[in-house]
mmCIF file of C-alpha atoms in Angstrom:
data_model
loop_
_atom_site.group_PDB
_atom_site.id
_atom_site.type_symbol
_atom_site.label_atom_id
_atom_site.label_comp_id
_atom_site.label_asym_id
_atom_site.label_seq_id
_atom_site.Cartn_x
_atom_site.Cartn_y
_atom_site.Cartn_z
ATOM 1 C CA MET A 1 85.997 83.030 120.620
ATOM 2 C CA GLN A 2 83.050 83.958 122.400
ATOM 3 C CA PHE A 3 83.065 86.660 125.314
ATOM 4 C CA SER A 4 80.561 86.710 128.000
ATOM 5 C CA LYS A 5 79.333 90.185 129.215
ATOM 6 C CA LYS A 6 80.216 91.535 132.917
ATOM 7 C CA ILE A 7 77.381 92.359 135.049
ATOM 8 C CA ILE A 8 77.652 95.311 136.781
ATOM 9 C CA SER A 9 75.989 96.151 140.279
ATOM 10 C CA VAL A 10 75.503 99.888 140.723
ATOM 11 C CA LEU A 11 75.181 100.861 144.079
ATOM 12 C CA CYS A 12 72.523 103.892 144.366
ATOM 13 C CA LEU A 13 72.815 106.022 147.393
ATOM 14 C CA SER A 14 69.062 107.021 148.446
ATOM 15 C CA THR A 15 68.171 108.189 152.203
ATOM 16 C CA MET A 16 71.291 106.929 154.028
ATOM 17 C CA VAL A 17 70.661 103.667 152.767
ATOM 18 C CA LEU A 18 72.408 101.504 150.222
ATOM 19 C CA VAL A 19 70.360 99.803 147.444
ATOM 20 C CA ALA A 20 71.393 97.583 144.896
ATOM 21 C CA CYS A 21 69.987 99.038 141.408
ATOM 22 C CA ASP A 22 70.760 96.712 138.385
ATOM 23 C CA SER A 23 69.960 97.713 135.247
ATOM 24 C CA LYS A 24 66.488 96.273 133.728
ATOM 25 C CA LYS A 25 67.997 95.482 130.495
ATOM 26 C CA ASP A 26 70.155 93.250 132.837
ATOM 27 C CA GLN A 27 66.913 91.406 134.743
ATOM 28 C CA ASP A 28 64.192 89.253 133.547
ATOM 29 C CA LYS A 29 60.043 89.907 133.929
ATOM 30 C CA ASP A 30 60.964 87.939 137.691
ATOM 31 C CA GLY A 31 63.939 90.242 138.846
ATOM 32 C CA SER A 32 66.555 87.347 138.292
ATOM 33 C CA VAL A 33 69.469 88.084 136.428
ATOM 34 C CA LEU A 34 69.677 87.179 132.916
ATOM 35 C CA GLN A 35 72.670 84.992 131.665
ATOM 36 C CA PRO A 36 74.475 86.659 128.743
ATOM 37 C CA LYS A 37 73.097 84.794 125.281
ATOM 38 C CA GLN A 38 76.089 82.979 123.493
ATOM 39 C CA GLU A 39 76.322 82.792 119.751
ATOM 40 C CA ALA A 40 76.089 79.246 118.378
ATOM 41 C CA ALA A 41 79.540 78.144 116.218
ATOM 42 C CA GLU A 42 77.991 77.119 112.732
ATOM 43 C CA VAL A 43 78.812 73.916 112.399
ATOM 44 C CA LEU A 44 78.799 72.527 108.897
ATOM 45 C CA PRO A 45 77.468 68.963 107.624
ATOM 46 C CA TYR A 46 79.936 66.302 107.944
ATOM 47 C CA LEU A 47 81.388 65.192 104.784
ATOM 48 C CA ASN A 48 80.742 61.235 103.825
ATOM 49 C CA ILE A 49 83.671 61.102 101.722
ATOM 50 C CA GLN A 50 83.808 57.601 99.481
ATOM 51 C CA GLU A 51 86.489 56.605 97.277
ATOM 52 C CA THR A 52 85.685 55.665 93.795
ATOM 53 C CA LYS A 53 87.311 56.008 90.053
ATOM 54 C CA ALA A 54 86.338 59.259 88.193
ATOM 55 C CA ASP A 55 84.032 59.964 85.757
ATOM 56 C CA TYR A 56 85.456 60.380 82.483
ATOM 57 C CA ALA A 57 85.730 58.368 79.225
ATOM 58 C CA LEU A 58 88.361 56.978 76.938
ATOM 59 C CA PRO A 59 88.568 56.901 73.185
ATOM 60 C CA PHE A 60 88.229 53.247 71.897
ATOM 61 C CA CYS A 61 91.715 51.971 71.025
ATOM 62 C CA GLU A 62 92.508 49.528 68.403
ATOM 63 C CA LYS A 63 96.538 49.701 68.903
ATOM 64 C CA ASN A 64 98.450 47.463 70.902
ATOM 65 C CA ASN A 65 100.088 50.358 72.765
ATOM 66 C CA CYS A 66 97.171 52.050 73.985
ATOM 67 C CA ILE A 67 96.944 55.263 76.514
ATOM 68 C CA GLU A 68 96.841 54.329 80.381
ATOM 69 C CA ILE A 69 94.650 56.419 82.441
ATOM 70 C CA ASP A 70 93.824 55.709 86.023
ATOM 71 C CA ILE A 71 92.110 58.604 88.184
ATOM 72 C CA GLN A 72 90.754 57.600 91.240
ATOM 73 C CA THR A 73 88.887 60.645 93.439
ATOM 74 C CA ILE A 74 86.607 60.960 96.309
ATOM 75 C CA LYS A 75 83.159 62.023 96.413
ATOM 76 C CA THR A 76 81.093 63.632 98.880
ATOM 77 C CA GLN A 77 77.195 64.535 99.420
ATOM 78 C CA ASP A 78 78.546 68.268 99.054
ATOM 79 C CA ASN A 79 77.569 68.936 94.938
ATOM 80 C CA TRP A 80 79.913 72.109 94.972
ATOM 81 C CA LEU A 81 83.182 70.439 96.899
ATOM 82 C CA ASN A 82 82.513 67.561 94.172
ATOM 83 C CA GLN A 83 82.665 70.072 91.323
ATOM 84 C CA TRP A 84 85.781 71.860 93.151
ATOM 85 C CA ILE A 85 87.252 68.463 93.484
ATOM 86 C CA ALA A 86 87.527 67.341 89.512
ATOM 87 C CA ASN A 87 88.337 71.179 88.486
ATOM 88 C CA SER A 88 91.511 70.753 90.576
ATOM 89 C CA GLN A 89 92.097 66.972 89.108
ATOM 90 C CA SER A 90 91.554 68.881 85.457
ATOM 91 C CA SER A 91 94.264 71.214 86.374
ATOM 92 C CA VAL A 92 96.431 68.414 87.442
ATOM 93 C CA ILE A 93 96.358 66.768 84.557
ATOM 94 C CA GLN A 94 96.877 69.969 82.399
ATOM 95 C CA ALA A 95 99.961 70.526 84.069
ATOM 96 C CA GLN A 96 101.451 67.958 83.112
ATOM 97 C CA ILE A 97 100.890 68.906 79.452
ATOM 98 C CA ASP A 98 101.458 72.243 79.602
ATOM 99 C CA LEU A 99 98.077 73.826 79.482
ATOM 100 C CA LYS A 100 96.442 76.320 81.939
ATOM 101 C CA GLN A 101 92.828 76.699 80.789
ATOM 102 C CA ASN A 102 89.603 76.779 82.063
ATOM 103 C CA MET A 103 88.560 72.810 81.417
ATOM 104 C CA THR A 104 86.564 70.162 82.457
ATOM 105 C CA LEU A 105 87.895 67.071 83.774
ATOM 106 C CA GLN A 106 86.749 65.560 80.520
ATOM 107 C CA GLN A 107 88.351 68.570 78.499
ATOM 108 C CA ALA A 108 91.538 68.052 79.951
ATOM 109 C CA ILE A 109 91.204 64.121 79.287
ATOM 110 C CA ASN A 110 91.024 64.825 76.031
ATOM 111 C CA ALA A 111 93.806 67.017 75.300
ATOM 112 C CA PHE A 112 96.050 64.511 77.807
ATOM 113 C CA VAL A 113 95.334 62.086 75.401
ATOM 114 C CA LYS A 114 95.573 64.034 72.195
ATOM 115 C CA LYS A 115 99.043 65.157 73.381
ATOM 116 C CA SER A 116 99.629 61.356 73.756
ATOM 117 C CA ASP A 117 98.443 60.445 70.232
ATOM 118 C CA THR A 118 100.705 63.151 68.462
ATOM 119 C CA TRP A 119 103.626 61.820 70.388
ATOM 120 C CA GLN A 120 103.158 58.375 69.154
ATOM 121 C CA GLU A 121 102.738 59.545 65.416
ATOM 122 C CA GLU A 122 106.183 61.103 65.325
ATOM 123 C CA PHE A 123 107.772 57.677 65.943
ATOM 124 C CA PRO A 124 106.265 54.186 65.400
ATOM 125 C CA LYS A 125 107.934 52.485 68.480
ATOM 126 C CA ASN A 126 107.011 56.124 70.839
ATOM 127 C CA LYS A 127 105.182 54.911 73.870
ATOM 128 C CA ALA A 128 101.058 55.942 74.757
ATOM 129 C CA PHE A 129 101.434 58.222 77.757
ATOM 130 C CA GLU A 130 100.359 56.637 80.887
ATOM 131 C CA LEU A 131 98.456 58.763 84.183
ATOM 132 C CA HIS A 132 97.804 57.337 87.389
ATOM 133 C CA MET A 133 96.361 59.712 89.779
ATOM 134 C CA GLN A 134 95.308 59.098 93.631
ATOM 135 C CA THR A 135 92.908 61.909 95.365
ATOM 136 C CA ARG A 136 92.558 62.121 99.016
ATOM 137 C CA MET A 137 91.182 64.970 101.760
ATOM 138 C CA ALA A 138 94.437 65.310 103.845
ATOM 139 C CA SER A 139 93.440 67.829 106.331
ATOM 140 C CA GLN A 140 90.027 69.619 107.528
ATOM 141 C CA ARG A 141 89.443 71.889 110.071
ATOM 142 C CA ASN A 142 85.779 73.465 109.870
ATOM 143 C CA GLN A 143 84.770 74.935 107.093
ATOM 144 C CA TYR A 144 88.573 74.840 105.686
ATOM 145 C CA VAL A 145 89.554 71.319 103.402
ATOM 146 C CA LEU A 146 92.838 70.358 102.186
ATOM 147 C CA LEU A 147 92.976 68.017 98.693
ATOM 148 C CA GLN A 148 96.203 66.139 98.219
ATOM 149 C CA VAL A 149 96.368 64.599 94.398
ATOM 150 C CA SER A 150 99.357 62.288 93.801
ATOM 151 C CA VAL A 151 100.573 61.888 90.847
ATOM 152 C CA ASN A 152 102.268 58.504 88.434
ATOM 153 C CA SER A 153 103.284 59.063 84.953
ATOM 154 C CA LEU A 154 105.131 58.438 81.527
ATOM 155 C CA GLN A 155 105.710 60.992 79.242
ATOM 156 C CA ALA A 156 107.331 61.047 76.491
ATOM 157 C CA ASP A 157 109.567 58.347 77.855
ATOM 158 C CA VAL A 158 110.274 60.269 81.191
ATOM 159 C CA SER A 159 108.708 58.735 83.999
ATOM 160 C CA ILE A 160 107.500 60.925 87.148
ATOM 161 C CA LYS A 161 106.690 59.439 90.615
ATOM 162 C CA GLU A 162 104.871 60.628 93.494
ATOM 163 C CA ARG A 163 104.387 64.153 92.061
ATOM 164 C CA GLN A 164 102.254 66.301 94.845
ATOM 165 C CA TYR A 165 99.709 68.708 94.577
ATOM 166 C CA PHE A 166 98.194 70.552 97.019
ATOM 167 C CA PHE A 167 94.507 72.737 97.261
ATOM 168 C CA VAL A 168 92.769 74.378 99.930
ATOM 169 C CA ALA A 169 89.202 75.709 99.778
ATOM 170 C CA ASP A 170 86.166 77.460 102.229
ATOM 171 C CA ARG A 171 83.328 74.915 102.322
ATOM 172 C CA LYS A 172 81.472 77.854 103.794
ATOM 173 C CA LEU A 173 82.249 80.078 101.127
ATOM 174 C CA LYS A 174 82.723 77.927 98.485
ATOM 175 C CA LYS A 175 85.814 79.518 97.158
ATOM 176 C CA SER A 176 89.305 78.301 96.418
ATOM 177 C CA LEU A 177 92.192 79.838 98.139
ATOM 178 C CA SER A 178 95.007 80.812 97.634
ATOM 179 C CA ILE A 179 97.863 81.702 100.348
ATOM 180 C CA LEU A 180 97.136 85.204 99.871
ATOM 181 C CA ASP A 181 93.479 84.765 100.751
ATOM 182 C CA VAL A 182 94.144 83.842 104.466
ATOM 183 C CA ILE A 183 97.211 86.096 104.658
ATOM 184 C CA ASP A 184 96.949 89.120 106.891
ATOM 185 C CA ALA A 185 97.859 91.752 104.681
ATOM 186 C CA LYS A 186 99.845 93.848 107.069
ATOM 187 C CA HIS A 187 102.059 90.342 107.498
ATOM 188 C CA GLN A 188 103.008 89.572 104.193
ATOM 189 C CA ASN A 189 106.053 91.216 104.682
ATOM 190 C CA GLN A 190 107.208 89.044 107.252
ATOM 191 C CA LEU A 191 105.819 86.075 105.012
ATOM 192 C CA ASN A 192 108.206 86.869 102.356
ATOM 193 C CA THR A 193 111.179 87.502 104.517
ATOM 194 C CA TRP A 194 110.622 84.058 106.075
ATOM 195 C CA VAL A 195 109.757 82.368 102.695
ATOM 196 C CA GLN A 196 113.325 84.399 101.364
ATOM 197 C CA GLU A 197 115.152 82.949 103.954
ATOM 198 C CA LYS A 198 113.918 79.452 103.564
ATOM 199 C CA TYR A 199 114.919 79.544 99.764
ATOM 200 C CA ALA A 200 118.494 81.098 100.429
ATOM 201 C CA GLU A 201 118.882 77.902 102.519
ATOM 202 C CA TRP A 202 117.837 76.067 99.804
ATOM 203 C CA LEU A 203 119.584 77.559 96.483
ATOM 204 C CA GLU A 204 122.880 76.874 98.872
ATOM 205 C CA LYS A 205 122.315 73.076 98.344
ATOM 206 C CA GLN A 206 121.458 73.254 94.663
ATOM 207 C CA ASN A 207 124.399 72.602 91.884
ATOM 208 C CA SER A 208 125.761 75.455 90.093
ATOM 209 C CA ASP A 209 123.474 75.128 86.821
ATOM 210 C CA VAL A 210 120.241 75.894 89.206
ATOM 211 C CA LYS A 211 122.156 78.561 90.879
ATOM 212 C CA LYS A 212 123.253 80.069 88.127
ATOM 213 C CA ASN A 213 119.224 80.039 86.575
ATOM 214 C CA ALA A 214 117.760 80.075 89.587
ATOM 215 C CA PRO A 215 115.360 83.079 90.393
ATOM 216 C CA LYS A 216 117.163 85.727 92.589
ATOM 217 C CA LYS A 217 113.563 85.689 94.732
ATOM 218 C CA LEU A 218 110.839 83.733 95.039
ATOM 219 C CA TYR A 219 107.655 84.053 93.830
ATOM 220 C CA TRP A 220 104.823 82.505 96.354
ATOM 221 C CA GLY A 221 101.488 84.093 95.987
ATOM 222 C CA GLN A 222 100.173 81.346 93.622
ATOM 223 C CA ALA A 223 102.461 78.704 94.872
ATOM 224 C CA ASP A 224 100.703 75.012 96.477
ATOM 225 C CA TRP A 225 100.314 75.604 99.949
ATOM 226 C CA PHE A 226 98.663 73.498 102.535
ATOM 227 C CA PHE A 227 97.799 73.633 106.514
ATOM 228 C CA ASP A 228 98.259 70.495 108.985
ATOM 229 C CA GLY A 229 97.974 70.414 113.065
ATOM 230 C CA GLU A 230 100.712 72.785 113.446
ATOM 231 C CA GLY A 231 101.042 75.789 110.725
ATOM 232 C CA VAL A 232 100.989 76.657 106.969
ATOM 233 C CA GLY A 233 103.319 75.853 104.531
ATOM 234 C CA LEU A 234 104.179 76.175 100.716
ATOM 235 C CA HIS A 235 105.150 73.055 98.328
ATOM 236 C CA TYR A 236 107.597 73.251 95.065
ATOM 237 C CA ARG A 237 107.690 70.377 92.979
ATOM 238 C CA ALA A 238 111.222 69.225 91.774
ATOM 239 C CA ASN A 239 111.775 71.389 88.587
ATOM 240 C CA GLU A 240 109.081 73.842 89.475
ATOM 241 C CA ILE A 241 111.059 77.232 90.418
ATOM 242 C CA VAL A 242 113.613 75.964 88.051
ATOM 243 C CA GLU A 243 114.559 73.177 85.643
ATOM 244 C CA ASP A 244 116.818 70.542 87.787
ATOM 245 C CA GLY A 245 116.202 72.148 90.874
ATOM 246 C CA THR A 246 114.613 69.848 93.661
ATOM 247 C CA GLN A 247 111.667 69.714 95.218
ATOM 248 C CA LEU A 248 111.374 72.923 98.324
ATOM 249 C CA ASP A 249 108.658 72.320 100.913
ATOM 250 C CA ILE A 250 108.779 75.953 102.981
ATOM 251 C CA TYR A 251 106.778 74.541 106.980
ATOM 252 C CA LEU A 252 105.780 77.686 109.463
ATOM 253 C CA SER A 253 105.633 76.907 112.931
ATOM 254 C CA LYS A 254 102.369 77.325 115.284
ATOM 255 C CA GLU A 255 103.609 80.782 116.276
ATOM 256 C CA GLN A 256 104.644 81.762 112.982
ATOM 257 C CA THR A 257 101.552 80.717 111.448
ATOM 258 C CA GLN A 258 99.315 82.548 114.289
ATOM 259 C CA LYS A 259 101.492 85.772 113.413
ATOM 260 C CA ILE A 260 100.535 86.139 109.483
ATOM 261 C CA LEU A 261 97.451 84.269 109.150
ATOM 262 C CA LYS A 262 93.885 86.717 110.041
ATOM 263 C CA PRO A 263 92.525 85.949 113.355
ATOM 264 C CA GLU A 264 89.596 84.502 112.004
ATOM 265 C CA VAL A 265 90.576 82.312 109.484
ATOM 266 C CA TYR A 266 93.500 80.835 112.362
ATOM 267 C CA GLN A 267 90.741 80.421 114.830
ATOM 268 C CA ARG A 268 89.205 77.766 112.284
ATOM 269 C CA MET A 269 92.023 76.457 111.097
ATOM 270 C CA PHE A 270 93.820 75.858 114.259
#
């Protein structure tokens, strides 16, 4: 937000004559009043997004029942962002096999293949795993970008359709952002209150076993979060909070978002 200076004229009384006296710093050499300088907003390069197949290799397979992996990604002219996207995809793949390590995309795929091989070795009729991923830039606001990764998979005869993952990054700072990075510290308690209220409403709709095993409070600091034209929100996938629990999405209104976000983040994101 830019603010203009007010040029104040001071009236000086001298020998019974009123003379307008402007400060020298507000005058040019010719006596004209200088206009206040406005700082130009920083504009990051436009992202030339191209949809493409991710860069990875699969082992040669001589079996009739071979693993299926198809990862569609996006590429930009921003090398840091491309690497961030690949790292995000790696974390998604690892989440399918309960891993959380610092792996490249190829290493994560290798771990997924190994898990599939182990499953097939247990019983000859066990089917190889399947993994299909779609990646898109769901939203952009100045330096902030929202990545969405959608997963369809088949693992150990369990089929999952359209499981969603969200990641937010700051292109200017070259940093992946958690919800805690953008929340004003003095308003964290307010956000926590809103989250727990939505969680209580969600819990009321769950079956008795879910209610029995679910945590009393919802931990949200590391949850997937997103932003759209209205505000920010949190996303919990089915079974993420508790086994057999349904999906939970918590949306904050624009007014709520403005109240809890750091002012400098809100100004650039909305």
